[in-house]
Short mmCIF file of C-alpha atoms in Angstrom, two decimals:
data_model
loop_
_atom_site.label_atom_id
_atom_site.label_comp_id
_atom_site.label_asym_id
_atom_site.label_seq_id
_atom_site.Cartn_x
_atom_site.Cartn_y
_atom_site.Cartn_z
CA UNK A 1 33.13 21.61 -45.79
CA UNK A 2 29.80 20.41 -46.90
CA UNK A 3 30.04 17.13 -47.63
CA UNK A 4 32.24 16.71 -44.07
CA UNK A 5 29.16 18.31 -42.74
CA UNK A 6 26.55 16.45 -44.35
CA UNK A 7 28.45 12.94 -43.71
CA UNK A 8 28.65 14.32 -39.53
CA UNK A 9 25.12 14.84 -39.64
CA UNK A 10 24.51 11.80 -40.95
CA UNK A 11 26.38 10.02 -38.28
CA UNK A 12 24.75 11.77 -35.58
CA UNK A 13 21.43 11.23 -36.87
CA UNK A 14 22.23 7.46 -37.58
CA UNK A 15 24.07 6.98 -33.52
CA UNK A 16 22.24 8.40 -30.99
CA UNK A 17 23.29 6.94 -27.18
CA UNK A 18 20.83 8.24 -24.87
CA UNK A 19 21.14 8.27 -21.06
CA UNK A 20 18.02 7.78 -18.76
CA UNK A 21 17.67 9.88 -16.02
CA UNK A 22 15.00 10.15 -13.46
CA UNK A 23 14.49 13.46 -12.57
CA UNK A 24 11.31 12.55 -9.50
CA UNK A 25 9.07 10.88 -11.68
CA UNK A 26 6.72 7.99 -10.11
CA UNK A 27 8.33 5.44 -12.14
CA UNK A 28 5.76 4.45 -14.56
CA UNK A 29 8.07 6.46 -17.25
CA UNK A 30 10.62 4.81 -16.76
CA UNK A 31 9.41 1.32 -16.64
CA UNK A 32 7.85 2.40 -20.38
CA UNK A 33 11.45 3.95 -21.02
CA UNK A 34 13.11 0.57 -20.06
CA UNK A 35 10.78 -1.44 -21.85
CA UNK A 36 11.46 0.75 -25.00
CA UNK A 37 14.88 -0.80 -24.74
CA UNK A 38 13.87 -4.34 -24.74
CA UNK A 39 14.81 -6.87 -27.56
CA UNK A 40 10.33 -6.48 -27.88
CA UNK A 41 11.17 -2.99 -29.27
CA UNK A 42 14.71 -3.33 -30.80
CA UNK A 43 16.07 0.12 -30.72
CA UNK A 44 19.19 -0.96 -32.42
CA UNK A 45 17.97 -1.06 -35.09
CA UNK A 46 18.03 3.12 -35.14
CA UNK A 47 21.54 2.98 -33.84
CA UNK A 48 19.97 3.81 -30.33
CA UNK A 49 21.92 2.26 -27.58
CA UNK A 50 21.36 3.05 -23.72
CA UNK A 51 25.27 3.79 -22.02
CA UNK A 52 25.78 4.01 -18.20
CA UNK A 53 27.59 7.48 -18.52
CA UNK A 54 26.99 11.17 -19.47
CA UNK A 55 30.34 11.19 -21.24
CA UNK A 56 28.99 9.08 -23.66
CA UNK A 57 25.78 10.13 -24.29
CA UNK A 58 24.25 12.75 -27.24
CA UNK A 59 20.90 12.12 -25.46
CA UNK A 60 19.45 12.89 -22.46
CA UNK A 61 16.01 11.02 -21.38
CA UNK A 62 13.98 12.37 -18.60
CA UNK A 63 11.22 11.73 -17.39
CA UNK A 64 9.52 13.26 -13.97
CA UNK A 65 9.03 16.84 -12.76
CA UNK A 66 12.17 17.98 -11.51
CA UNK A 67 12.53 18.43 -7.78
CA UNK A 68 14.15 20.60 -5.77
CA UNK A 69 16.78 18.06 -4.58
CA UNK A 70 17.43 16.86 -8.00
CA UNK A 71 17.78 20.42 -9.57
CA UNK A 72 21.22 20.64 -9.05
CA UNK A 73 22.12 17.24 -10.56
CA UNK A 74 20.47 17.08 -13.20
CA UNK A 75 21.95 20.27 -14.36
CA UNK A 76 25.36 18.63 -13.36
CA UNK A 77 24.26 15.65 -15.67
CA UNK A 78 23.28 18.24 -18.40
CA UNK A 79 26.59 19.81 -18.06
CA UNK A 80 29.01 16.68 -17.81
CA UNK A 81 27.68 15.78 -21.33
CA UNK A 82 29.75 17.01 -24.64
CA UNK A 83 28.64 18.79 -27.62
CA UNK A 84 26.62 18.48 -29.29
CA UNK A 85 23.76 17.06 -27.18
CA UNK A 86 19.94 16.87 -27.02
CA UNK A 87 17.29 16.30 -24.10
CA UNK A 88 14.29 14.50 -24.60
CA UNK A 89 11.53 15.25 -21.56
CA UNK A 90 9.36 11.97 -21.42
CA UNK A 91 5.75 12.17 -19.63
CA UNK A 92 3.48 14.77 -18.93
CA UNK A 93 5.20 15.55 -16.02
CA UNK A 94 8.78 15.98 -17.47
CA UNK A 95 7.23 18.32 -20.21
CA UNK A 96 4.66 20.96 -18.13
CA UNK A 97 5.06 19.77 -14.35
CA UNK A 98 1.78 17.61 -14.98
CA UNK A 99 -0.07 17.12 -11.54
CA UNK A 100 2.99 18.09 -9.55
CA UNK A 101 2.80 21.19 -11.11
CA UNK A 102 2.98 24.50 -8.08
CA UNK A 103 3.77 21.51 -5.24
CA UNK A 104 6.17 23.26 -3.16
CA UNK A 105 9.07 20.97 -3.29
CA UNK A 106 8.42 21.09 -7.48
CA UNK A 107 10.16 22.48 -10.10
CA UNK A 108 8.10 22.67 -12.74
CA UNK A 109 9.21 20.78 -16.14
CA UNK A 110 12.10 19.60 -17.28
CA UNK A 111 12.33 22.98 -19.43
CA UNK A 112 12.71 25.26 -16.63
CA UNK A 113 16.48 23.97 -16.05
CA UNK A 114 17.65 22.70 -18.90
CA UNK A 115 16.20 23.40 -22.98
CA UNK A 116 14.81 20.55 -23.99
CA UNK A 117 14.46 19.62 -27.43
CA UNK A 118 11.87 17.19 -27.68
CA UNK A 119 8.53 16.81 -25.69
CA UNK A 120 7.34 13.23 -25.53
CA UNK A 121 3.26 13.48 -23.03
CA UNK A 122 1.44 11.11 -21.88
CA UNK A 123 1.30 9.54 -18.50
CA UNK A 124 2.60 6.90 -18.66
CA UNK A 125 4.14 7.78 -22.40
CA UNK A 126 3.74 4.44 -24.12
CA UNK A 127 7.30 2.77 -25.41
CA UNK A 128 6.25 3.59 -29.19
CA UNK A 129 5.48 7.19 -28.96
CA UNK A 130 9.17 7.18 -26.78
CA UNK A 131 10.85 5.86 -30.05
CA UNK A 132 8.47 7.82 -32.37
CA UNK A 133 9.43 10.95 -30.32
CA UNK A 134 13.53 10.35 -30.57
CA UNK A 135 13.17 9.52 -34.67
CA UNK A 136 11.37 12.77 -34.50
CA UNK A 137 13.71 14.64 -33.02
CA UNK A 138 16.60 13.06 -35.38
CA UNK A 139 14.19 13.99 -38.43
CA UNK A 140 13.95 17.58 -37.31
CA UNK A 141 17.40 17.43 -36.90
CA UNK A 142 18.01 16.79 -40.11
CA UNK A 143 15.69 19.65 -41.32
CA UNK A 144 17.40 22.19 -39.32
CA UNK A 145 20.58 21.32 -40.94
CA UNK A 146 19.23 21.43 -44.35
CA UNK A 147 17.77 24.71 -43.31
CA UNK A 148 20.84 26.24 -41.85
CA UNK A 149 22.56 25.41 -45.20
CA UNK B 1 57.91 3.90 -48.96
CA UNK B 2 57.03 0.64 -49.08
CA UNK B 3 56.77 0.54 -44.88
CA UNK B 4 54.54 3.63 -45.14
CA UNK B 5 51.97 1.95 -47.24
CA UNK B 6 52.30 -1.28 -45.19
CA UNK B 7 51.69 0.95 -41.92
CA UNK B 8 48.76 2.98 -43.16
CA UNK B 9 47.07 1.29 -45.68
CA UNK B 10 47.33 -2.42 -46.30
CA UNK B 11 47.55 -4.62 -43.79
CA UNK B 12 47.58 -1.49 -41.75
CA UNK B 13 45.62 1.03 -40.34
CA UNK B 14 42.90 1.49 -42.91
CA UNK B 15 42.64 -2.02 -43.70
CA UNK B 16 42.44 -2.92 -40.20
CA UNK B 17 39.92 -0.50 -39.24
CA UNK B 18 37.80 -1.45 -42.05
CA UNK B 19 37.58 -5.24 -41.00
CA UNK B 20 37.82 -3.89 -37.40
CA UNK B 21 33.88 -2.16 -37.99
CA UNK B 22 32.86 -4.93 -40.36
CA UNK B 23 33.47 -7.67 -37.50
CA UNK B 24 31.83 -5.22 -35.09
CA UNK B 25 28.83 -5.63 -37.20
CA UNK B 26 28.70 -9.06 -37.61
CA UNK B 27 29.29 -9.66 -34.03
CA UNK B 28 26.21 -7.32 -33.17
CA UNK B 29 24.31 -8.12 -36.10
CA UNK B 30 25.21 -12.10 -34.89
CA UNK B 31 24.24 -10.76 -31.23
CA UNK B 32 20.61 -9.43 -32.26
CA UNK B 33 19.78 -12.24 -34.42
CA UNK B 34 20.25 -14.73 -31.73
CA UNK B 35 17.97 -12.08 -29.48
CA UNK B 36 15.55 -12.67 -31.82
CA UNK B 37 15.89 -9.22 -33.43
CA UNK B 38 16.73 -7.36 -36.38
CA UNK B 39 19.63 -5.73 -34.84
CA UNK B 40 21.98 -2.61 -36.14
CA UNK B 41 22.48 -1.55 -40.17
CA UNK B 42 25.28 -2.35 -41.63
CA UNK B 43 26.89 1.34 -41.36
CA UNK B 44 26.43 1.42 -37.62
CA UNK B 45 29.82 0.69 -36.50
CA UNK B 46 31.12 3.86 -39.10
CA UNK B 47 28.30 5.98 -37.85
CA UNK B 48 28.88 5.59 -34.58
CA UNK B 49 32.91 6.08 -35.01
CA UNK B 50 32.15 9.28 -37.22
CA UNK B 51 30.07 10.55 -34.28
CA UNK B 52 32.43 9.77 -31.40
CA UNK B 53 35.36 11.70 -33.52
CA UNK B 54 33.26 14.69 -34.59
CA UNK B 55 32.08 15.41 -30.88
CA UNK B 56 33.15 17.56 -28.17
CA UNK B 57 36.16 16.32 -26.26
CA UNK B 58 36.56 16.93 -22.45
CA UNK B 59 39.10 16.06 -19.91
CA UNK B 60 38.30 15.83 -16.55
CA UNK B 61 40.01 18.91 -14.44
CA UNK B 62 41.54 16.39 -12.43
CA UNK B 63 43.13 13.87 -15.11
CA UNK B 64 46.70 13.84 -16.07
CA UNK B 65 45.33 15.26 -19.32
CA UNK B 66 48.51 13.98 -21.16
CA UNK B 67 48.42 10.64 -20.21
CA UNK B 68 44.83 10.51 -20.85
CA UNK B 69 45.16 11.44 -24.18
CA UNK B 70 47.78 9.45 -25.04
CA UNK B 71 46.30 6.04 -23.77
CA UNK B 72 43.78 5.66 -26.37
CA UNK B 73 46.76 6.12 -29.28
CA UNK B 74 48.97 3.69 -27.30
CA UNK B 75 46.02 1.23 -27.55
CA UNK B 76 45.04 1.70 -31.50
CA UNK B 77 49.30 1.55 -32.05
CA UNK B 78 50.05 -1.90 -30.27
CA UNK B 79 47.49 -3.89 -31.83
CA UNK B 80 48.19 -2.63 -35.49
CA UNK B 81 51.71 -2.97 -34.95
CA UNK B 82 51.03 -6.97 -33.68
CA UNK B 83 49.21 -7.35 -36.76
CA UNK B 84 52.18 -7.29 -38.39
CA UNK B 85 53.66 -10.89 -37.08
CA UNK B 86 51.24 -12.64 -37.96
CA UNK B 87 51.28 -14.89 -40.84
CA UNK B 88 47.79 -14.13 -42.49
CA UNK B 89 47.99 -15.94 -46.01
CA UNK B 90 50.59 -17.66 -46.97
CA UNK B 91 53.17 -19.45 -44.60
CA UNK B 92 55.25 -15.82 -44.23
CA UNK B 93 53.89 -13.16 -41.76
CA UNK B 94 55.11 -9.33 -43.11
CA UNK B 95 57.69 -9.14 -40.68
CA UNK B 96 58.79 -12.38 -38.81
CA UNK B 97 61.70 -13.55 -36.39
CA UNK B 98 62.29 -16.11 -33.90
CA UNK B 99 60.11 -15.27 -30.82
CA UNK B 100 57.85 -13.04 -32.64
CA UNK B 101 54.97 -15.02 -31.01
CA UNK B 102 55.85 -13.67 -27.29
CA UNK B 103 55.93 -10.31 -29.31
CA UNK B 104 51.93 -10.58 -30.35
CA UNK B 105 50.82 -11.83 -26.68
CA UNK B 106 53.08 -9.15 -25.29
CA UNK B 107 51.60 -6.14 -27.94
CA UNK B 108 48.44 -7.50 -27.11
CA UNK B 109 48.68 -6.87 -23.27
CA UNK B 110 49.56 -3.27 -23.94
CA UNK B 111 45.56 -2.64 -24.99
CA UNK B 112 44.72 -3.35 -21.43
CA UNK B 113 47.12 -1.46 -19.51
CA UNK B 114 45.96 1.19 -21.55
CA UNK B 115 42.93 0.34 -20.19
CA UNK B 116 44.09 0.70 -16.72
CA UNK B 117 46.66 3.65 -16.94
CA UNK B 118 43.80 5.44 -18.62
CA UNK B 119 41.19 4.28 -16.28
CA UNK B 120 43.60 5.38 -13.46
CA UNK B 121 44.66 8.83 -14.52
CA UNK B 122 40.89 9.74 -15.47
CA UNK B 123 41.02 9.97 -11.83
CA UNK B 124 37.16 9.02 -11.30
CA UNK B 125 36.19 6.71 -8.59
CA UNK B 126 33.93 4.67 -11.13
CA UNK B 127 37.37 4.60 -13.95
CA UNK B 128 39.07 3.59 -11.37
CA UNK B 129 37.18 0.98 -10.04
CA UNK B 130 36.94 -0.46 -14.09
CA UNK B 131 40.44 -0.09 -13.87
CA UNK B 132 41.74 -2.27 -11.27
CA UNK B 133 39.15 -4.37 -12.24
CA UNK B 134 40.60 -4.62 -15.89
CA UNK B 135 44.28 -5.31 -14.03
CA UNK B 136 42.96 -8.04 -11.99
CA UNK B 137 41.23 -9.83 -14.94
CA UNK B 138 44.57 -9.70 -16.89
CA UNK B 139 46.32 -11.91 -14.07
CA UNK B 140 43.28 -14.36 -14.50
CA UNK B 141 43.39 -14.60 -17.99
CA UNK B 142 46.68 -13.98 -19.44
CA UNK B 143 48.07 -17.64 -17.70
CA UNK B 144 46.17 -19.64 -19.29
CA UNK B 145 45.84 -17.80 -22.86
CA UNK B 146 49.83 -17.68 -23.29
CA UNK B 147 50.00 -21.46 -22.30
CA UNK B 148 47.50 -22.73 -24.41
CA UNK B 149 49.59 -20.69 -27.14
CA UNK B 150 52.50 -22.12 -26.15
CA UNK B 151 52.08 -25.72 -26.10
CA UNK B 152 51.47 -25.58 -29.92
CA UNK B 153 54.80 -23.76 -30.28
CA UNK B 154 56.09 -26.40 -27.79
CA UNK B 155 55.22 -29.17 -30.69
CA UNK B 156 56.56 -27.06 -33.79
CA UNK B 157 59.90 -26.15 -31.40
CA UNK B 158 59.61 -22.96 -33.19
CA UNK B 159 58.76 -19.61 -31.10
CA UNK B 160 57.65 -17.87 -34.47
CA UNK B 161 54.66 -17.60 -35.82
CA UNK B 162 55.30 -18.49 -39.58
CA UNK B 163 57.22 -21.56 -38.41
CA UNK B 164 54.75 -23.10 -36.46
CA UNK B 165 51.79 -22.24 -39.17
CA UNK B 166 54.62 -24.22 -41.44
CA UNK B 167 54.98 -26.87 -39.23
CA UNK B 168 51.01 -27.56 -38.78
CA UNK B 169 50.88 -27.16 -42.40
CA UNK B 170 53.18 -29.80 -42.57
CA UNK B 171 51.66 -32.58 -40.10
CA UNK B 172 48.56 -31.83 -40.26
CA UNK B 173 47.31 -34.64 -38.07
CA UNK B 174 48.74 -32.73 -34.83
CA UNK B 175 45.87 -29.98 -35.19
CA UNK B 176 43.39 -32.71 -33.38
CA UNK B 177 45.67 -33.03 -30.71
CA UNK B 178 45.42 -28.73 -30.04
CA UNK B 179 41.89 -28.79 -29.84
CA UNK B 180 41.90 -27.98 -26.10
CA UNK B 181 44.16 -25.38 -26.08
CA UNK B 182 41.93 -23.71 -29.15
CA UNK B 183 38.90 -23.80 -26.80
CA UNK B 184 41.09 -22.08 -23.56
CA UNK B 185 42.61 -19.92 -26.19
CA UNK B 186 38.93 -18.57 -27.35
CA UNK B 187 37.37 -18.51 -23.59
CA UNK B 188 41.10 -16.25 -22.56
CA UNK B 189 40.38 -14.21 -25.47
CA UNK B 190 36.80 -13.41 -24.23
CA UNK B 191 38.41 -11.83 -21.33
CA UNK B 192 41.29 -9.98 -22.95
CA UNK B 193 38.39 -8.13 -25.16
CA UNK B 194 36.53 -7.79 -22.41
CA UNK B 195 33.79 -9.57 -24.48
CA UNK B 196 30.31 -10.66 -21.88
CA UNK B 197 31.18 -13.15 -19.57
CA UNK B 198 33.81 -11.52 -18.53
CA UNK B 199 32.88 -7.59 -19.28
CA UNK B 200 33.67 -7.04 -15.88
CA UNK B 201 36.07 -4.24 -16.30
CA UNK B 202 33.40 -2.06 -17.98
CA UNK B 203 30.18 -3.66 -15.82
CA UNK B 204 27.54 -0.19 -17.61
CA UNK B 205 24.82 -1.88 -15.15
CA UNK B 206 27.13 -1.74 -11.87
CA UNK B 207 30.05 0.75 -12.42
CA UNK B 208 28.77 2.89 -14.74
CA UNK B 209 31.23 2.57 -17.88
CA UNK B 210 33.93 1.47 -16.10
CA UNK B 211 37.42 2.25 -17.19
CA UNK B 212 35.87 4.23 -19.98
CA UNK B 213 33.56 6.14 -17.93
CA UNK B 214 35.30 9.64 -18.59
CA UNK B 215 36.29 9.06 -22.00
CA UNK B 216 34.06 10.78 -24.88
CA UNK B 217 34.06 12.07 -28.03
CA UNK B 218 37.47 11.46 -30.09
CA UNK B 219 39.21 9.21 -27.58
CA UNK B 220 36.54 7.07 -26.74
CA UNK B 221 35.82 6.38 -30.33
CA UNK B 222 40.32 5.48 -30.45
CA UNK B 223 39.39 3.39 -27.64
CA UNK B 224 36.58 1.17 -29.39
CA UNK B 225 38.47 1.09 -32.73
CA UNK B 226 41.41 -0.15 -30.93
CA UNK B 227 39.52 -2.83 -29.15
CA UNK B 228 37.91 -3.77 -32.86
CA UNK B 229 41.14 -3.89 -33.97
CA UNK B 230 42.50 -6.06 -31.13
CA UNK B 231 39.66 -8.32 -31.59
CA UNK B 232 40.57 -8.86 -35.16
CA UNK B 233 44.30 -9.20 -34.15
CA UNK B 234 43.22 -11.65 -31.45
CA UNK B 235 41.26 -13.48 -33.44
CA UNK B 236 44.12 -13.76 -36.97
CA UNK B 237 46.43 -15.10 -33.55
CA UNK B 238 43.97 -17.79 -33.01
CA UNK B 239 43.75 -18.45 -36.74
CA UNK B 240 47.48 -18.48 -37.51
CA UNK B 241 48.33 -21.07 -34.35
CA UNK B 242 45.08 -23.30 -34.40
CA UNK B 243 43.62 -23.14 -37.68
CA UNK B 244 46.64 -23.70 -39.99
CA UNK B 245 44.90 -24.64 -43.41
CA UNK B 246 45.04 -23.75 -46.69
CA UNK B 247 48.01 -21.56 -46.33
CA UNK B 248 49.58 -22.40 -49.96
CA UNK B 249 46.68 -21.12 -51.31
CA UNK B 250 46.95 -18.23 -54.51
CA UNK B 251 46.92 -14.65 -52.95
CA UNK B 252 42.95 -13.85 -53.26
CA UNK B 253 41.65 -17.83 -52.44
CA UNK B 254 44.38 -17.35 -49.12
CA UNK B 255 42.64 -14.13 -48.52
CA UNK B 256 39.27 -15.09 -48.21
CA UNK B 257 40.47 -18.43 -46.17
CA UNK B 258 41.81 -15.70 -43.75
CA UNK B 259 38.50 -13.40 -43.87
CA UNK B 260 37.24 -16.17 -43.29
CA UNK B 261 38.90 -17.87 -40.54
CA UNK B 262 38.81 -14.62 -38.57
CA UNK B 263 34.93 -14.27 -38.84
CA UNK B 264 34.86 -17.87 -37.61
CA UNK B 265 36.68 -17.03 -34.62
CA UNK B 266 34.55 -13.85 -34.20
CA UNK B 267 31.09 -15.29 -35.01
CA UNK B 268 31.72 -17.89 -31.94
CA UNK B 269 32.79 -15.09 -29.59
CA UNK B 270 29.81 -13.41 -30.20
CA UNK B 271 27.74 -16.98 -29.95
CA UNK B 272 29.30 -17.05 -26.11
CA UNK B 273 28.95 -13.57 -25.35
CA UNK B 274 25.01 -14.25 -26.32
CA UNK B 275 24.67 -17.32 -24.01
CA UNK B 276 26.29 -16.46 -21.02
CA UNK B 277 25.93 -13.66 -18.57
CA UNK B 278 28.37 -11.54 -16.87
CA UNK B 279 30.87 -13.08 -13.96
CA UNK B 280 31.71 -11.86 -10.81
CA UNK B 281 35.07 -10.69 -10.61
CA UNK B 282 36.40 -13.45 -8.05
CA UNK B 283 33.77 -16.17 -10.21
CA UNK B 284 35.93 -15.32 -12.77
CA UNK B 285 39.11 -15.58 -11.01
CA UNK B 286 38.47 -19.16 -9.75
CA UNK B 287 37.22 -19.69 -12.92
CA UNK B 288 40.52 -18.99 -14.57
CA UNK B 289 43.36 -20.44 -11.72
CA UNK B 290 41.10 -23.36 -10.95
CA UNK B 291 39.54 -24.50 -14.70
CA UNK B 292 41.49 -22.94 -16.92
CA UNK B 293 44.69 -23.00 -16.38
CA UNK B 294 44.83 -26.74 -15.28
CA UNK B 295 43.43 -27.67 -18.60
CA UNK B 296 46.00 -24.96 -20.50
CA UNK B 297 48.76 -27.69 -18.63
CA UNK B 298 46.97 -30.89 -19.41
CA UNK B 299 47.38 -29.37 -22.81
CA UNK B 300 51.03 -28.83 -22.46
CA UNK B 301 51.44 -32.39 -21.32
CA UNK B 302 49.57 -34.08 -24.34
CA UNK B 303 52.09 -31.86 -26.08
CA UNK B 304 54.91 -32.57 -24.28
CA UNK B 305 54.54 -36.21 -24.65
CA UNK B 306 53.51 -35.85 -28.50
CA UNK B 307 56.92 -34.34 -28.42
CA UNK B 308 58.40 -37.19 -26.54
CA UNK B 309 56.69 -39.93 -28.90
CA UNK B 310 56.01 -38.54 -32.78
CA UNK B 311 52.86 -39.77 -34.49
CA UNK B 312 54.15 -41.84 -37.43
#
């Protein structure tokens, strides 16, 4: 059982697809998020690849305060995703609400719908702190397993 | 006993999944490089397989959840079994007959109507979309790939493998003359793997994931090992009919020849799938009726009248 475990956490650590979704953000986010997927960046080289669907994905990447309209789907997203899976909340707004924060047609952060495991600020958040926040993520990862063994 | 080990472990399942992942990696190792990047570890491939297996699994409440959990099995099954009939070193393939080469092209259409039948019964509008997309390509692509497969055969009057990789063996001043049909052969083969150009089936920028869109965890990672495996299959086809050297070679020297020819094949796949961008699907279908398959019959004629009057 522990090897098996050790060599899945390995592989998880070692393959993570993310998915982009915007959940109302202005768009500077995710003009950083696509250009953190650029050959400029190469995120292959951490196994990271970007795939069209939820079914695919271990990682979710938002960015934007969630709105009211886009509540419901992005749960939906959340949900159509398998096990195990992580969210990443990119930008100030996706991780507190930022300066949409108490608008009326504003949910707050990303972390009042869905937990999210990783909190990436800045406004725009730059490309490098994106990928410095998902190798975080996949670090602590990897410390929690250790820990839970 | 024997038949288990052949099945299972070499030239079987293990064996094939292994060169399966390591010509994954070369081809997106190849892919990066020419992107001017570093590009994937070596592991990635087996990372990313080991992931895909130990996730969750979910079937759509709509899908036929038998069929769509059979399809990705079917897929893995056909090519491994079409592995078998084809002569890899030495002039003998494991098993061989006369007419085993309609058996390969026929095995190797199975993979896509997997692709379809699982696109289909995943019952999403996107998988379906990818999936009548993936049957239309096959009608574009499959003409002129078993032509330009044919004509050889045409020249060695042999419908089995082993006999015609004798034949060229044999005379080998003929192999200048298939040259044509090699470079239909590898532009087909693009399509049947579903390879750039003519990713059309699986479009991630336009239809989501296409046929594959509902497929995670366990059967999605079937899936991509079965179309690693098909590549490799696809590719030893190639080898066997166009690239009939060395074949008397001793069993390691004939081995590497064959690793060898096989990452040839690959490493030029993945050269086209750098420089050229994805088709439309009726680009592609002109492409195919209009370009292709006239040149797959100018190649049968060349060997129809090489036939007609032998080189002496």
């Amino acid at each position: 059982m522990g090897l098996v475990h050790k060599i899945v956490t390995w592989s998880r650590i070692k393959s993570p697809w993310i998915i982009h979704f915007n959940t109302g953000a202005c768009n500077a986010c995710d003009i950083e998020i696509v250009a953190a997927l650029t050959p400029r960046y190469d995120i292959e080289r951490f196994g990271i690849q970007l795939k069209g669907t939820p079914r695919h994905a271990d990682v979710l990447v938002c960015s934007g305060p969630v709105t009211k309209q886009i509540k419901c789907r992005l749960k939906r997203i959340y949900d159509q995703m398998p096990e195990p899976k992580f969210v990443v909340a990119v930008g100030t707004c996706a991780c507190s609400g930022g300066v949409f924060d108490g608008c009326y047609n504003v949910e707050s952060g990303i972390d009042k719908v869905i937990p999210v495991s990783a909190y990436i600020p800045g406004c725009p958040a730059s490309p490098k702190a994106i990928i410095d926040g998902v190798v975080k993520l996949l670090t602590g990862l990897e410390a929690k397993e250790a820990k839970a063994k | 006993m024997m038949g288990l080990f052949y099945m299972l472990v070499f030239p079987g399942f293990i064996f094939l999944s292994v060169f399966g992942m390591a010509a994954e990696y070369c081809d997106r190792k190849l892919y990066a490089r020419l992107q001017n990047r570093v590009g994937p570890p070596w592991f990635q491939p087996l990372a990313d397989f080991i992931k895909l297996v130990s996730k969750e699994e979910i079937i759509p409440e709509e899908a036929n959840p038998s069929m769509f959990k059979i399809m990705p099995v079917l897929a893995l099954t056909a090519t491994i079994t079409a592995f078998f009939y084809i002569p890899a070193w030495g002039y003998k393939a494991l098993y061989s007959f006369n007419g085993d080469l309609i058996v390969v092209l026929y095995l190797l259409t199975i993979p896509t109507l997997t692709f379809f039948l699982g696109g289909w019964y995943s019952t999403s509008l996107y998988s379906k979309i990818g999936a009548v997309r993936a049957l239309t390509q096959l009608f574009a692509y499959e003409v002129p790939l078993l032509m330009s497969i044919l004509a050889p055969a045409l020249l060695a009057n042999s419908w089995s493998l082993s006999e015609i990789a004798k034949f060229y063996a044999q005379h080998p001043v003929y192999w200048f003359f298939n040259l044509l049909g090699f470079a239909i052969s590898m532009i087909s083969l693009l399509g049947k793997l579903e390879k750039v150009p003519f990713d059309i089936p699986e479009a991630e920028t336009e239809i989501v994931g296409g046929t594959f869109t509902e497929y995670g965890g366990k059967l999605l990672g079937l899936f991509r090992l079965g179309i690693d495996i098909e590549a490799i299959v696809g590719s030893a086809l190639l080898a066997a009919v166009f690239l009939p050297f060395g074949l008397g070679l001793p069993p390691v020297a004939g081995f590497l020849l064959f690793v060898l020819k096989v990452m040839g094949v690959i490493c030029t796949l993945s050269i086209l799938r750098t420089i050229f961008a994805r088709l439309r699907i009726d680009q592609m279908m002109a492409f195919c009726w209009k370009v292709l398959a006239p040149l797959a019959f100018v190649q049968l004629f060349i060997d129809l009248i090489l036939k007609w009057i032998p080189l002496k």
